[in-house]
Amino acid sequence: MKNVIFLMALLLISSFAANAGVDVIVHPSNANAIDADQIKKIFIGKAKSFADGSKALPLTQGDGNAVTSEFNEKVLKKSSSQLKAYWSKLVFTGKGTPPKEASSDAEVLSLVASNPNLIGFVKQGSADSSVKVIQSF
Amino acid sequence: MKKVYLILFTCMLFISFLGHAEVRINGFASIYGGKTLDEGESLYGYSDEIDWQNGSLFAIQLSSDLSEGLSATAQVLARGNNDFNAEFEWAYLTYSISENSQISTGKLRIPFYRYSDFLDVGYAYRWAKPPQSVYNLNFSTYEGVSYLHTSYISEWDSSLQVLYGAVDTEFSAITDSDRGQLKDTFGFNWTLSNDWFMTRVAYLVTEATIDLSGSADLSALIGGLQAYGLTEQRSNIEVIEDDAYFAAIGIGINHENIIFDAEYTEFEIDNSIFAKQQQYYVSIGYQFDSITLSLTYENNDDENSRDQFNQVPRVIPGPNGIEIPIVVPNSNIYLQDVTNSALASQRASSDTYSLTVKYDFHTSATFKAQLTKLEDDLTGVNTGLLLFGVDLVF
């Protein structure tokens, strides 16, 4: 019985972890209106600049981070494999380069805080005042 | 030309060592085994003995953003069916004119098919081998320039590629390696897509020359026609600067778990031994999480048109009203019959059915198994083939 409770708790935790939420962040000085569709276009390489014309550089996180798969599924509507296949098509034809990868929420925060061109995502609630949250998913 | 690629490649490495530009290294690999199901049969280079080389390959791609919108890309590919000899599959410079247009020059992929651009990257599509009735040209790159323009047309992404260049390679036309050249190759490839639907059309024209001396029978026929002064009939067999075209249309749907692809292509080299080729495939797939099942039907139909037959006269008028028969020397075999049978030999007609399972067992690797059955409508022979293997990207 203990095992069952343990298993249920584990399931609850894992389902909770899977729905932790994602905050999309930019530099505080970035005043552009950026909707979900624009975020998607930037992260799949179809848009390369913000509304004011400044360069938009997407920053993703490593494949193994839970927040990455959540972002890919909720915002890009693609599984990790589908996204990898999508980028393979562009990389091996010289038509695009996948976003640069940060290793953790902390690294995303410090990079975005120091570069107005970057747009990244972190686990919901991790963002501090050094960045601006533009959308939550 | 190979030297030029080597220089480009060396420069890229050198630049990266100097720290002036970041060089991205990507790669992909496929390891496939395959065998035909019945003794003595062969298909797509596989026999009834299990083979691990034919469908296997390794590739490394280096790309580097030099500066001011200029980038260099080189891909070195080692194919199992070429004893894993590493060769430059492509090597080119790209200049971004604006955010939505770029021009590339060097050795580039010819956009014959929907999957041409990443034909070798098995990871990016769902078959173990793309439908061979359509993906049947044995050459895939050209040397020249390509202009790419991307734009939005209301809700659609439009991608228009215009290219100009030349090809100098060994075709597998009559034998497995027939030296040939395509010059003044000009064409376009236009793709329109949204989140779940895509359609494309491509059209290319060129001037083709293919050396037929690898075939003793054809060489003898060409020599025979020339001996009778039948220059026009001779040139209707030979492939010397003949006009050729290639046309393709395709659609693709990826909606929820359903994947659908269809492509039709046709091409012809005018005034040549080669038949007009028409082929298509239709493939439907269903994705269950990490497993994708696909069913594919292919059809191929090659035939020389009727007006190409009986162009060689049976006799020519000689002196004093005598009619001289046009025959193979010292025989009663008419060259008309030999020519007709050479033209008829290009006839081909087949139906192919495939079942493919793709299993994404890792974010960078996928396992595939495919069962293919080809029915030759002319001979009535059915050939089965089993392929299985792993595709990786890194």
Short mmCIF file of C-alpha atoms in Angstrom, two decimals:
data_model
loop_
_atom_site.label_atom_id
_atom_site.label_comp_id
_atom_site.label_asym_id
_atom_site.label_seq_id
_atom_site.Cartn_x
_atom_site.Cartn_y
_atom_site.Cartn_z
CA MET A 1 0.00 0.00 0.00
CA LYS A 2 2.83 2.33 0.87
CA ASN A 3 4.19 1.63 -2.56
CA VAL A 4 0.92 2.65 -4.14
CA ILE A 5 0.87 5.93 -2.22
CA PHE A 6 4.48 6.53 -3.12
CA LEU A 7 3.72 5.81 -6.78
CA MET A 8 0.72 8.14 -6.71
CA ALA A 9 2.77 10.88 -5.10
CA LEU A 10 5.42 10.38 -7.73
CA LEU A 11 2.82 10.59 -10.48
CA LEU A 12 1.42 13.78 -8.97
CA ILE A 13 4.85 15.32 -8.71
CA SER A 14 5.76 14.35 -12.24
CA SER A 15 2.46 15.65 -13.64
CA PHE A 16 2.99 18.83 -11.65
CA ALA A 17 6.54 19.09 -12.96
CA ALA A 18 5.30 18.59 -16.51
CA ASN A 19 2.97 21.58 -16.15
CA ALA A 20 5.28 23.94 -14.33
CA GLY A 21 4.64 26.70 -16.85
CA VAL A 22 7.03 28.68 -19.03
CA ASP A 23 7.85 32.39 -18.95
CA VAL A 24 9.18 33.96 -22.13
CA ILE A 25 11.62 36.75 -21.29
CA VAL A 26 13.43 39.64 -22.98
CA HIS A 27 15.70 42.49 -21.89
CA PRO A 28 13.80 45.13 -19.83
CA SER A 29 14.52 47.76 -22.50
CA ASN A 30 12.76 45.70 -25.20
CA ALA A 31 9.43 47.52 -25.68
CA ASN A 32 8.20 45.52 -28.68
CA ALA A 33 4.79 43.87 -28.67
CA ILE A 34 5.57 40.17 -29.10
CA ASP A 35 2.65 37.72 -29.35
CA ALA A 36 2.71 33.91 -29.22
CA ASP A 37 2.86 33.63 -33.01
CA GLN A 38 5.84 36.00 -33.17
CA ILE A 39 7.65 34.00 -30.44
CA LYS A 40 7.09 30.83 -32.43
CA LYS A 41 8.37 32.45 -35.65
CA ILE A 42 11.51 33.70 -33.91
CA PHE A 43 12.25 30.31 -32.36
CA ILE A 44 11.79 28.39 -35.63
CA GLY A 45 13.89 30.86 -37.59
CA LYS A 46 11.06 32.34 -39.65
CA ALA A 47 11.35 35.81 -38.11
CA LYS A 48 14.74 37.38 -37.51
CA SER A 49 13.81 40.74 -36.05
CA PHE A 50 11.47 42.41 -33.56
CA ALA A 51 8.72 44.86 -34.63
CA ASP A 52 11.09 47.85 -34.26
CA GLY A 53 13.53 46.26 -36.70
CA SER A 54 16.19 45.29 -34.17
CA LYS A 55 17.70 41.82 -34.47
CA ALA A 56 15.92 39.01 -32.56
CA LEU A 57 18.20 36.25 -31.27
CA PRO A 58 16.39 33.25 -29.75
CA LEU A 59 18.00 31.40 -26.86
CA THR A 60 16.84 27.89 -26.02
CA GLN A 61 17.84 25.45 -23.28
CA GLY A 62 19.37 21.97 -23.48
CA ASP A 63 17.26 19.03 -24.72
CA GLY A 64 17.34 17.41 -21.30
CA ASN A 65 15.75 20.35 -19.44
CA ALA A 66 12.03 19.85 -18.68
CA VAL A 67 11.30 23.49 -19.49
CA THR A 68 12.64 22.97 -23.03
CA SER A 69 10.23 20.17 -23.89
CA GLU A 70 7.38 22.13 -22.31
CA PHE A 71 8.24 25.23 -24.37
CA ASN A 72 8.61 23.13 -27.55
CA GLU A 73 5.25 21.48 -27.03
CA LYS A 74 3.24 24.49 -25.83
CA VAL A 75 4.69 27.26 -27.98
CA LEU A 76 6.27 25.57 -30.99
CA LYS A 77 3.70 22.71 -31.03
CA LYS A 78 6.46 20.22 -31.84
CA SER A 79 7.97 17.26 -30.01
CA SER A 80 11.74 17.27 -29.49
CA SER A 81 12.16 14.77 -32.35
CA GLN A 82 10.01 16.80 -34.71
CA LEU A 83 11.94 19.93 -33.84
CA LYS A 84 15.25 18.16 -34.36
CA ALA A 85 14.05 16.92 -37.76
CA TYR A 86 12.85 20.43 -38.62
CA TRP A 87 16.27 21.94 -37.85
CA SER A 88 18.12 19.13 -39.63
CA LYS A 89 16.30 20.12 -42.81
CA LEU A 90 17.46 23.71 -42.47
CA VAL A 91 20.96 23.10 -41.11
CA PHE A 92 21.95 20.62 -43.80
CA THR A 93 20.69 22.89 -46.56
CA GLY A 94 22.35 26.04 -45.26
CA LYS A 95 18.94 27.68 -44.86
CA GLY A 96 18.97 28.19 -41.11
CA THR A 97 20.73 27.76 -37.78
CA PRO A 98 19.00 26.53 -34.63
CA PRO A 99 18.90 28.85 -31.59
CA LYS A 100 21.91 28.94 -29.29
CA GLU A 101 21.56 26.79 -26.19
CA ALA A 102 21.92 27.80 -22.56
CA SER A 103 22.39 25.15 -19.88
CA SER A 104 19.99 26.44 -17.20
CA ASP A 105 17.38 29.04 -16.22
CA ALA A 106 20.13 30.99 -14.43
CA GLU A 107 22.26 31.16 -17.56
CA VAL A 108 19.26 32.29 -19.67
CA LEU A 109 18.50 35.03 -17.12
CA SER A 110 22.03 36.39 -17.05
CA LEU A 111 22.42 36.30 -20.86
CA VAL A 112 19.04 37.94 -21.56
CA ALA A 113 19.66 40.58 -18.88
CA SER A 114 22.84 41.64 -20.66
CA ASN A 115 21.69 41.60 -24.32
CA PRO A 116 18.63 43.52 -25.66
CA ASN A 117 18.53 41.30 -28.79
CA LEU A 118 17.98 38.04 -26.92
CA ILE A 119 14.67 36.32 -26.26
CA GLY A 120 14.61 33.26 -23.99
CA PHE A 121 12.41 31.18 -21.74
CA VAL A 122 12.64 29.96 -18.15
CA LYS A 123 10.51 27.95 -15.75
CA GLN A 124 7.53 30.01 -14.59
CA GLY A 125 8.41 32.10 -11.54
CA SER A 126 12.18 31.97 -12.06
CA ALA A 127 12.42 35.38 -13.72
CA ASP A 128 13.73 38.27 -11.63
CA SER A 129 13.73 42.03 -12.19
CA SER A 130 16.78 41.89 -14.47
CA VAL A 131 14.51 40.70 -17.31
CA LYS A 132 10.98 41.32 -18.59
CA VAL A 133 8.40 38.53 -18.85
CA ILE A 134 6.42 39.07 -22.07
CA GLN A 135 4.27 35.92 -22.17
CA SER A 136 3.50 32.96 -19.95
CA PHE A 137 2.38 29.56 -21.21
CA MET B 1 37.09 21.91 -59.19
CA LYS B 2 37.70 19.50 -56.30
CA LYS B 3 40.75 21.56 -55.38
CA VAL B 4 38.59 24.64 -54.97
CA TYR B 5 36.44 22.85 -52.38
CA LEU B 6 39.49 21.65 -50.54
CA ILE B 7 40.79 25.22 -50.39
CA LEU B 8 37.43 26.47 -49.13
CA PHE B 9 37.38 23.73 -46.51
CA THR B 10 40.93 24.46 -45.38
CA CYS B 11 40.18 28.18 -45.20
CA MET B 12 37.19 27.52 -42.98
CA LEU B 13 39.25 25.41 -40.62
CA PHE B 14 42.03 27.98 -40.65
CA ILE B 15 39.64 30.86 -39.94
CA SER B 16 38.22 28.95 -37.00
CA PHE B 17 41.69 28.36 -35.60
CA LEU B 18 42.46 32.04 -35.91
CA GLY B 19 39.32 32.69 -33.94
CA HIS B 20 37.89 35.12 -36.49
CA ALA B 21 34.68 33.24 -37.06
CA GLU B 22 32.79 30.51 -35.34
CA VAL B 23 32.65 27.27 -37.31
CA ARG B 24 29.60 25.13 -36.70
CA ILE B 25 30.10 21.41 -37.08
CA ASN B 26 27.08 19.24 -37.73
CA GLY B 27 26.88 15.72 -38.95
CA PHE B 28 24.60 12.89 -39.84
CA ALA B 29 24.91 9.19 -40.38
CA SER B 30 22.85 6.23 -41.51
CA ILE B 31 23.62 2.57 -40.96
CA TYR B 32 21.36 0.29 -42.96
CA GLY B 33 21.14 -3.40 -43.62
CA GLY B 34 19.07 -4.87 -46.39
CA LYS B 35 18.36 -7.95 -48.46
CA THR B 36 15.89 -9.11 -51.07
CA LEU B 37 13.41 -11.69 -49.89
CA ASP B 38 13.87 -14.32 -52.60
CA GLU B 39 16.94 -16.06 -53.90
CA GLY B 40 18.64 -14.54 -56.95
CA GLU B 41 16.67 -11.31 -56.84
CA SER B 42 18.14 -7.84 -56.71
CA LEU B 43 16.63 -4.42 -56.10
CA TYR B 44 18.13 -0.93 -55.53
CA GLY B 45 21.59 -2.49 -55.33
CA TYR B 46 20.62 -5.14 -52.76
CA SER B 47 20.83 -8.89 -53.38
CA ASP B 48 19.61 -11.91 -51.45
CA GLU B 49 22.76 -11.69 -49.30
CA ILE B 50 22.44 -9.24 -46.43
CA ASP B 51 24.33 -6.03 -47.19
CA TRP B 52 25.40 -3.31 -44.72
CA GLN B 53 27.16 -0.90 -47.10
CA ASN B 54 24.71 0.10 -49.79
CA GLY B 55 22.48 2.34 -47.69
CA SER B 56 25.03 3.46 -45.10
CA LEU B 57 26.70 6.85 -45.02
CA PHE B 58 28.54 9.30 -42.78
CA ALA B 59 28.70 13.04 -43.26
CA ILE B 60 30.24 16.08 -41.62
CA GLN B 61 29.17 19.61 -42.41
CA LEU B 62 31.14 22.71 -41.57
CA SER B 63 29.55 26.11 -41.81
CA SER B 64 30.87 29.46 -40.87
CA ASP B 65 29.49 33.00 -40.87
CA LEU B 66 32.36 35.03 -42.24
CA SER B 67 30.97 38.56 -41.85
CA GLU B 68 28.62 41.06 -43.46
CA GLY B 69 26.09 38.37 -44.40
CA LEU B 70 28.61 36.04 -46.03
CA SER B 71 28.78 32.39 -44.98
CA ALA B 72 30.59 29.29 -46.21
CA THR B 73 29.31 25.72 -46.03
CA ALA B 74 31.00 22.46 -46.94
CA GLN B 75 29.64 18.96 -46.56
CA VAL B 76 31.85 15.91 -46.81
CA LEU B 77 30.00 12.65 -47.34
CA ALA B 78 31.26 9.05 -47.32
CA ARG B 79 28.84 6.58 -48.91
CA GLY B 80 28.93 2.87 -48.29
CA ASN B 81 28.15 2.16 -51.94
CA ASN B 82 31.29 4.13 -52.82
CA ASP B 83 33.51 2.20 -50.36
CA PHE B 84 33.12 5.04 -47.83
CA ASN B 85 35.37 7.31 -49.90
CA ALA B 86 34.83 10.80 -48.51
CA GLU B 87 33.78 13.31 -51.16
CA PHE B 88 32.53 16.86 -51.16
CA GLU B 89 28.79 16.51 -51.54
CA TRP B 90 28.41 20.24 -51.58
CA ALA B 91 30.50 23.31 -50.90
CA TYR B 92 29.24 26.83 -51.37
CA LEU B 93 29.29 30.43 -50.33
CA THR B 94 26.06 32.19 -49.38
CA TYR B 95 25.49 35.91 -49.30
CA SER B 96 22.40 37.25 -47.53
CA ILE B 97 21.17 40.14 -49.63
CA SER B 98 18.39 40.91 -47.16
CA GLU B 99 16.45 39.17 -44.42
CA ASN B 100 14.43 37.27 -47.01
CA SER B 101 16.75 36.76 -49.93
CA GLN B 102 20.08 35.06 -50.37
CA ILE B 103 22.34 34.02 -53.20
CA SER B 104 24.57 30.92 -53.10
CA THR B 105 27.33 29.80 -55.40
CA GLY B 106 29.39 26.64 -55.56
CA LYS B 107 28.40 23.00 -55.62
CA LEU B 108 24.73 22.81 -54.67
CA ARG B 109 21.81 20.38 -54.57
CA ILE B 110 19.46 20.31 -57.59
CA PRO B 111 15.88 20.76 -56.29
CA PHE B 112 14.38 17.85 -58.24
CA TYR B 113 12.22 16.55 -55.40
CA ARG B 114 10.55 17.74 -52.25
CA TYR B 115 13.17 15.98 -50.14
CA SER B 116 16.14 16.75 -52.45
CA ASP B 117 17.70 19.24 -50.06
CA PHE B 118 18.13 16.65 -47.34
CA LEU B 119 18.04 13.46 -49.38
CA ASP B 120 20.96 12.02 -47.42
CA VAL B 121 19.65 13.05 -43.99
CA GLY B 122 17.46 10.02 -43.36
CA TYR B 123 16.60 11.38 -39.91
CA ALA B 124 14.52 14.12 -41.56
CA TYR B 125 12.01 11.86 -43.37
CA ARG B 126 9.96 8.81 -42.59
CA TRP B 127 11.11 6.25 -45.16
CA ALA B 128 14.13 3.95 -44.94
CA LYS B 129 14.67 4.91 -48.58
CA PRO B 130 12.63 7.66 -50.31
CA PRO B 131 10.24 6.25 -52.98
CA GLN B 132 12.70 5.11 -55.63
CA SER B 133 10.29 5.24 -58.59
CA VAL B 134 10.31 9.02 -58.18
CA TYR B 135 13.68 9.54 -56.46
CA ASN B 136 15.38 7.75 -59.33
CA LEU B 137 17.98 10.13 -60.75
CA ASN B 138 21.43 9.02 -59.64
CA PHE B 139 22.93 12.51 -59.55
CA SER B 140 21.84 15.23 -57.19
CA THR B 141 24.19 18.21 -57.34
CA TYR B 142 25.18 20.90 -59.82
CA GLU B 143 27.75 23.66 -59.95
CA GLY B 144 26.47 27.16 -60.34
CA VAL B 145 24.35 29.75 -58.57
CA SER B 146 21.07 29.69 -56.71
CA TYR B 147 18.90 32.59 -55.62
CA LEU B 148 16.43 32.01 -52.78
CA HIS B 149 13.61 34.38 -51.91
CA THR B 150 11.27 33.77 -48.97
CA SER B 151 8.14 35.81 -48.28
CA TYR B 152 4.66 35.68 -46.79
CA ILE B 153 1.63 35.58 -49.04
CA SER B 154 -1.23 36.22 -46.60
CA GLU B 155 -1.05 33.18 -44.24
CA TRP B 156 1.38 31.24 -46.43
CA ASP B 157 5.15 30.96 -46.42
CA SER B 158 6.49 31.21 -49.94
CA SER B 159 9.96 30.05 -50.91
CA LEU B 160 11.14 30.61 -54.46
CA GLN B 161 14.48 29.28 -55.68
CA VAL B 162 15.89 30.12 -59.11
CA LEU B 163 19.04 28.37 -60.24
CA TYR B 164 21.51 28.31 -63.11
CA GLY B 165 24.48 26.02 -63.58
CA ALA B 166 25.92 22.85 -65.04
CA VAL B 167 26.46 19.19 -64.21
CA ASP B 168 29.44 17.04 -65.14
CA THR B 169 29.13 13.52 -63.78
CA GLU B 170 28.66 9.82 -64.44
CA PHE B 171 25.01 9.09 -65.09
CA SER B 172 23.51 5.68 -64.75
CA ALA B 173 21.72 5.91 -68.08
CA ILE B 174 22.50 2.83 -70.16
CA THR B 175 25.25 1.29 -68.04
CA ASP B 176 26.00 2.14 -64.40
CA SER B 177 28.43 4.88 -65.34
CA ASP B 178 27.98 6.85 -68.53
CA ARG B 179 30.01 10.03 -68.70
CA GLY B 180 27.84 13.03 -69.36
CA GLN B 181 27.29 16.75 -69.06
CA LEU B 182 24.31 18.98 -68.57
CA LYS B 183 24.91 22.55 -69.57
CA ASP B 184 22.87 25.72 -69.28
CA THR B 185 20.76 24.09 -66.60
CA PHE B 186 18.13 26.61 -65.65
CA GLY B 187 15.17 26.15 -63.37
CA PHE B 188 12.98 27.17 -60.50
CA ASN B 189 11.51 25.52 -57.42
CA TRP B 190 8.58 27.17 -55.67
CA THR B 191 7.16 25.98 -52.35
CA LEU B 192 4.10 27.34 -50.60
CA SER B 193 3.35 26.13 -47.08
CA ASN B 194 1.51 26.77 -43.86
CA ASP B 195 1.47 24.91 -40.54
CA TRP B 196 -0.04 21.74 -41.94
CA PHE B 197 -0.04 21.93 -45.76
CA MET B 198 2.63 22.40 -48.39
CA THR B 199 2.69 22.34 -52.15
CA ARG B 200 5.58 22.70 -54.56
CA VAL B 201 6.29 22.90 -58.25
CA ALA B 202 9.67 22.67 -59.95
CA TYR B 203 10.70 22.96 -63.59
CA LEU B 204 14.19 22.65 -65.04
CA VAL B 205 15.54 22.75 -68.57
CA THR B 206 19.02 21.82 -69.75
CA GLU B 207 21.11 20.69 -72.70
CA ALA B 208 22.18 17.08 -72.18
CA THR B 209 25.14 15.12 -73.52
CA ILE B 210 25.61 11.49 -72.51
CA ASP B 211 28.33 9.18 -73.80
CA LEU B 212 26.68 5.93 -74.95
CA SER B 213 29.95 4.15 -75.81
CA GLY B 214 29.58 2.00 -72.70
CA SER B 215 27.01 -0.01 -74.63
CA ALA B 216 28.53 -2.07 -77.47
CA ASP B 217 25.10 -2.63 -79.05
CA LEU B 218 24.25 1.05 -79.19
CA SER B 219 27.72 1.97 -80.44
CA ALA B 220 27.35 -0.54 -83.28
CA LEU B 221 23.88 0.77 -84.14
CA ILE B 222 25.10 4.39 -84.18
CA GLY B 223 28.06 3.39 -86.38
CA GLY B 224 25.72 1.47 -88.72
CA LEU B 225 23.34 4.40 -89.17
CA GLN B 226 26.26 6.71 -89.88
CA ALA B 227 27.66 4.30 -92.49
CA TYR B 228 24.41 4.67 -94.46
CA GLY B 229 24.56 8.46 -94.10
CA LEU B 230 21.46 8.49 -91.87
CA THR B 231 22.67 11.45 -89.81
CA GLU B 232 19.28 12.54 -88.52
CA GLN B 233 18.31 9.03 -87.41
CA ARG B 234 21.69 8.68 -85.77
CA SER B 235 21.20 11.90 -83.82
CA ASN B 236 17.77 10.68 -82.73
CA ILE B 237 19.56 7.91 -80.81
CA GLU B 238 22.62 9.79 -79.61
CA VAL B 239 22.52 12.26 -76.73
CA ILE B 240 24.62 15.19 -77.90
CA GLU B 241 23.49 18.61 -76.75
CA ASP B 242 19.85 17.51 -76.79
CA ASP B 243 17.20 19.62 -75.05
CA ALA B 244 15.86 18.07 -71.87
CA TYR B 245 13.35 19.08 -69.24
CA PHE B 246 12.32 17.96 -65.77
CA ALA B 247 8.98 18.84 -64.15
CA ALA B 248 7.72 18.07 -60.65
CA ILE B 249 4.71 18.79 -58.52
CA GLY B 250 4.12 17.70 -54.95
CA ILE B 251 1.86 18.14 -51.97
CA GLY B 252 2.31 17.33 -48.30
CA ILE B 253 -0.06 17.35 -45.34
CA ASN B 254 0.88 17.02 -41.69
CA HIS B 255 -2.29 17.47 -39.67
CA GLU B 256 -2.57 16.21 -36.10
CA ASN B 257 -1.22 12.64 -36.39
CA ILE B 258 -1.76 12.23 -40.11
CA ILE B 259 1.03 12.64 -42.61
CA PHE B 260 0.38 12.57 -46.35
CA ASP B 261 2.82 13.07 -49.22
CA ALA B 262 2.44 12.81 -52.98
CA GLU B 263 4.85 13.74 -55.76
CA TYR B 264 4.68 13.44 -59.54
CA THR B 265 7.68 13.93 -61.82
CA GLU B 266 8.32 13.61 -65.54
CA PHE B 267 11.35 14.19 -67.70
CA GLU B 268 12.57 13.61 -71.21
CA ILE B 269 15.65 14.11 -73.32
CA ASP B 270 14.37 15.08 -76.78
CA ASN B 271 15.58 13.20 -79.87
CA SER B 272 17.38 10.51 -77.93
CA ILE B 273 17.24 6.81 -77.21
CA PHE B 274 15.86 7.62 -73.77
CA ALA B 275 12.15 7.33 -73.12
CA LYS B 276 9.97 9.93 -71.52
CA GLN B 277 9.73 8.96 -67.84
CA GLN B 278 6.66 9.57 -65.73
CA GLN B 279 6.38 8.53 -62.10
CA TYR B 280 4.53 9.31 -58.92
CA TYR B 281 4.04 8.13 -55.38
CA VAL B 282 1.36 8.56 -52.75
CA SER B 283 2.22 7.93 -49.11
CA ILE B 284 0.04 8.05 -46.03
CA GLY B 285 1.38 7.86 -42.50
CA TYR B 286 0.07 7.89 -38.97
CA GLN B 287 2.08 9.02 -36.00
CA PHE B 288 1.52 7.30 -32.65
CA ASP B 289 3.72 9.33 -30.32
CA SER B 290 7.26 8.16 -31.13
CA ILE B 291 6.21 5.57 -33.74
CA THR B 292 5.22 6.47 -37.29
CA LEU B 293 3.68 3.94 -39.66
CA SER B 294 3.64 4.66 -43.40
CA LEU B 295 2.12 3.01 -46.44
CA THR B 296 3.46 4.06 -49.82
CA TYR B 297 2.35 3.29 -53.38
CA GLU B 298 4.61 4.14 -56.34
CA ASN B 299 4.04 3.96 -60.08
CA ASN B 300 6.58 4.29 -62.88
CA ASP B 301 5.91 4.45 -66.61
CA ASP B 302 8.64 5.03 -69.22
CA GLU B 303 7.95 4.91 -72.94
CA ASN B 304 9.29 6.32 -76.19
CA SER B 305 6.52 7.93 -78.26
CA ARG B 306 5.22 6.10 -81.34
CA ASP B 307 6.49 8.75 -83.77
CA GLN B 308 10.07 7.89 -82.79
CA PHE B 309 9.68 4.40 -84.25
CA ASN B 310 10.15 3.44 -87.95
CA GLN B 311 12.19 6.58 -88.65
CA VAL B 312 14.99 4.51 -90.21
CA PRO B 313 14.12 3.57 -93.83
CA ARG B 314 14.40 -0.09 -94.84
CA VAL B 315 16.03 0.74 -98.18
CA ILE B 316 17.80 3.63 -99.87
CA PRO B 317 17.78 4.24 -103.62
CA GLY B 318 21.04 3.19 -105.29
CA PRO B 319 22.36 3.67 -108.85
CA ASN B 320 20.25 2.45 -111.83
CA GLY B 321 17.06 2.28 -109.76
CA ILE B 322 18.42 -0.46 -107.50
CA GLU B 323 17.22 -0.32 -103.91
CA ILE B 324 19.91 -0.93 -101.32
CA PRO B 325 18.62 -2.55 -98.11
CA ILE B 326 19.74 -0.89 -94.88
CA VAL B 327 21.01 -3.87 -92.91
CA VAL B 328 23.72 -4.86 -90.49
CA PRO B 329 26.72 -5.71 -92.76
CA ASN B 330 26.68 -9.28 -94.10
CA SER B 331 23.30 -10.07 -92.60
CA ASN B 332 19.61 -9.63 -93.31
CA ILE B 333 18.96 -7.75 -90.05
CA TYR B 334 17.40 -4.39 -90.90
CA LEU B 335 18.70 -1.36 -88.98
CA GLN B 336 15.09 -0.20 -88.74
CA ASP B 337 14.31 -3.26 -86.62
CA VAL B 338 17.45 -2.82 -84.51
CA THR B 339 16.61 0.86 -83.90
CA ASN B 340 13.00 0.06 -83.04
CA SER B 341 14.03 -2.56 -80.55
CA ALA B 342 16.59 -0.20 -78.97
CA LEU B 343 13.82 2.39 -78.52
CA ALA B 344 11.44 -0.26 -77.19
CA SER B 345 14.06 -1.51 -74.71
CA GLN B 346 13.64 1.73 -72.78
CA ARG B 347 10.07 0.81 -71.90
CA ALA B 348 9.51 0.33 -68.17
CA SER B 349 6.41 0.01 -66.08
CA SER B 350 6.14 -0.92 -62.42
CA ASP B 351 4.05 -0.65 -59.27
CA THR B 352 5.72 -0.58 -55.86
CA TYR B 353 4.22 -0.98 -52.39
CA SER B 354 6.04 -0.22 -49.13
CA LEU B 355 5.28 -0.45 -45.44
CA THR B 356 7.61 1.57 -43.18
CA VAL B 357 7.91 1.73 -39.40
CA LYS B 358 9.87 4.63 -37.91
CA TYR B 359 10.65 4.63 -34.21
CA ASP B 360 12.17 7.78 -32.63
CA PHE B 361 13.98 6.06 -29.78
CA HIS B 362 16.26 9.03 -29.07
CA THR B 363 16.06 12.78 -29.76
CA SER B 364 18.96 12.44 -32.21
CA ALA B 365 18.34 8.99 -33.61
CA THR B 366 15.58 7.05 -35.28
CA PHE B 367 15.18 3.37 -36.16
CA LYS B 368 13.41 2.37 -39.36
CA ALA B 369 12.32 -0.87 -40.95
CA GLN B 370 10.78 -1.05 -44.42
CA LEU B 371 9.26 -3.81 -46.48
CA THR B 372 9.04 -3.04 -50.20
CA LYS B 373 7.49 -5.04 -53.01
CA LEU B 374 8.10 -4.05 -56.62
CA GLU B 375 5.89 -5.49 -59.38
CA ASP B 376 7.40 -5.25 -62.84
CA ASP B 377 4.41 -4.96 -65.18
CA LEU B 378 6.45 -5.96 -68.25
CA THR B 379 8.05 -9.15 -66.95
CA GLY B 380 5.48 -9.97 -64.29
CA VAL B 381 8.33 -10.48 -61.78
CA ASN B 382 7.71 -9.39 -58.18
CA THR B 383 10.68 -8.48 -55.99
CA GLY B 384 10.57 -8.06 -52.23
CA LEU B 385 13.12 -6.09 -50.19
CA LEU B 386 13.64 -5.69 -46.45
CA LEU B 387 15.56 -2.64 -45.18
CA PHE B 388 16.29 -1.74 -41.57
CA GLY B 389 18.64 0.67 -39.88
CA VAL B 390 19.32 3.75 -37.84
CA ASP B 391 19.58 7.42 -38.87
CA LEU B 392 21.41 9.89 -36.64
CA VAL B 393 22.08 13.62 -36.57
CA PHE B 394 24.78 15.18 -34.44
#
